[in-house]
XYZ file of C-alpha atoms in Angstrom:
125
model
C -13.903 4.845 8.400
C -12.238 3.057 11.201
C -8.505 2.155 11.587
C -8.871 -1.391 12.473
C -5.223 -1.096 13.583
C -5.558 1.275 16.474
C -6.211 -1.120 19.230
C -6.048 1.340 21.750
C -9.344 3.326 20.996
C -12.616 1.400 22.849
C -14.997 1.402 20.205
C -19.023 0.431 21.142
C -21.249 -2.372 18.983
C -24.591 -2.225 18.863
C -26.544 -5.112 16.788
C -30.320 -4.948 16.113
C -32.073 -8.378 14.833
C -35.279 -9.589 13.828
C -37.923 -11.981 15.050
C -36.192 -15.066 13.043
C -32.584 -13.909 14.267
C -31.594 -12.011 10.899
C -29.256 -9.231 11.390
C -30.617 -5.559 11.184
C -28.313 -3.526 11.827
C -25.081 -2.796 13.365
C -23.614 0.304 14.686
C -20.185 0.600 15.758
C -19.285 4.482 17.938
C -16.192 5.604 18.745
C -16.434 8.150 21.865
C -12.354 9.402 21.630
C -13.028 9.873 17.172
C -16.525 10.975 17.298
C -17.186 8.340 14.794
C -20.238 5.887 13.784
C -20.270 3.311 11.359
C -23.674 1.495 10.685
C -24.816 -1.315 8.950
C -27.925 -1.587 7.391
C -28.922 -5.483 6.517
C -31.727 -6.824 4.541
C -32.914 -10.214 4.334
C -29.874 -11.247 6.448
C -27.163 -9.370 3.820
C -25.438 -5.967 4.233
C -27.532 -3.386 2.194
C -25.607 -0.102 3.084
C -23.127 1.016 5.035
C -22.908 4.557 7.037
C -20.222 6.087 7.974
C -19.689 9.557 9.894
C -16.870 11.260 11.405
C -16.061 14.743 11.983
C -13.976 15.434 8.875
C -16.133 13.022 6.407
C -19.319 11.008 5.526
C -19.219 8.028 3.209
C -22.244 5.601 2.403
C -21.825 1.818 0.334
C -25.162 0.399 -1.069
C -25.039 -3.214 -2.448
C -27.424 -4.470 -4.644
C -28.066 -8.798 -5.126
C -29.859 -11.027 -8.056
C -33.004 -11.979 -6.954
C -31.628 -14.444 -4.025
C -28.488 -14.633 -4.757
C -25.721 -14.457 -1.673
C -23.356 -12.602 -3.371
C -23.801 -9.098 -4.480
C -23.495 -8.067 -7.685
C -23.673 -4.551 -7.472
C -21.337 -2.186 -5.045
C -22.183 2.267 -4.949
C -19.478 4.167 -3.063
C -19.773 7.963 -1.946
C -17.573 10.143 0.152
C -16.903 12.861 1.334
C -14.142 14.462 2.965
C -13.938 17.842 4.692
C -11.356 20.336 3.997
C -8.220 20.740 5.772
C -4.574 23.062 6.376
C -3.295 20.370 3.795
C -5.910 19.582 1.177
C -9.258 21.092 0.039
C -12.814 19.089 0.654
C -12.881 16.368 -1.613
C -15.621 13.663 -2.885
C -15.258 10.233 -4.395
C -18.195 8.208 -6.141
C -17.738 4.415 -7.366
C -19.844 2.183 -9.200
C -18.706 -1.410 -9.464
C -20.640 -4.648 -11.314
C -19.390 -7.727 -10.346
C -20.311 -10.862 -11.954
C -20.200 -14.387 -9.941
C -19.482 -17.480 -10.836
C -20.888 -20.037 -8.699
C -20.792 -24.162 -8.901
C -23.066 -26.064 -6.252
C -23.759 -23.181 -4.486
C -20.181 -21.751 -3.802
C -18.251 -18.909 -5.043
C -15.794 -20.274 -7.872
C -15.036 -16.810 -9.794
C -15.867 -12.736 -9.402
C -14.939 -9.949 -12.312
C -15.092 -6.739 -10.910
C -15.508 -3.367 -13.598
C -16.394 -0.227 -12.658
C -16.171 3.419 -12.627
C -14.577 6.000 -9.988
C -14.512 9.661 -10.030
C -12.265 11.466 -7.593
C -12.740 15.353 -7.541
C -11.549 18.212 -5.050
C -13.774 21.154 -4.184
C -13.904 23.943 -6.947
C -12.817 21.245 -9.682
C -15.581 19.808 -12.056
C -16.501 16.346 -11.515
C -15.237 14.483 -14.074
């Protein structure tokens, strides 16, 4: 992922949209960290979310009710590449969230869910 912080580092956007104006996709490089994050949209709401770098890969996939705005469903993966200080590790998530909404805007969200965090060698718990 990106540090958000580092203000120094030129980073390079790239959106994609459709005929109606709906966003596509957006891709964000980083020439100095050899990094890419994309999004993926659909239907004008982030589906999944891409990220590469040379020491990891992670991916987020959302899932919404029928045509709802909010989702209701988050998947996490990642993984992260070995290094002098730690071995390669991975890192799944599930999370349900359930909204609340009254006249159309968010009111209330309760977030459960599961993680797993495992280094290489270990079994995943």
């Amino acid at each position: 992922m990106f540090n958000q912080t580092d203000q120094s580092e030129p980073q390079h956007y790239e959106y994609t949209f459709d005929d109606q104006g709906q966003p596509v996709s957006m891709t964000v490089r980083s020439e100095e960290t050899h990094s890419e994050t994309t999004t993926a949209y659909q239907n004008g709401r982030v589906w999944e979310i891409s990220s590469t770098s040379p020491v990891s890969d992670a991916k987020t996939y959302f899932q919404y009710t029928d045509k709802g705005d909010y989702f209701t469903l988050v998947f996490h993966t990642m993984h992260q590449e070995a290094s002098e200080d730690s071995p390669a590790s991975s890192m799944e998530e599930a999370d349900s969230i359930c909204v609340t909404e009254n006249k159309g805007l968010l009111v209330k969200t309760v977030n459960s869910g599961m993680y797993a965090n495992w280094n290489e060698g270990e079994e995943i718990p």
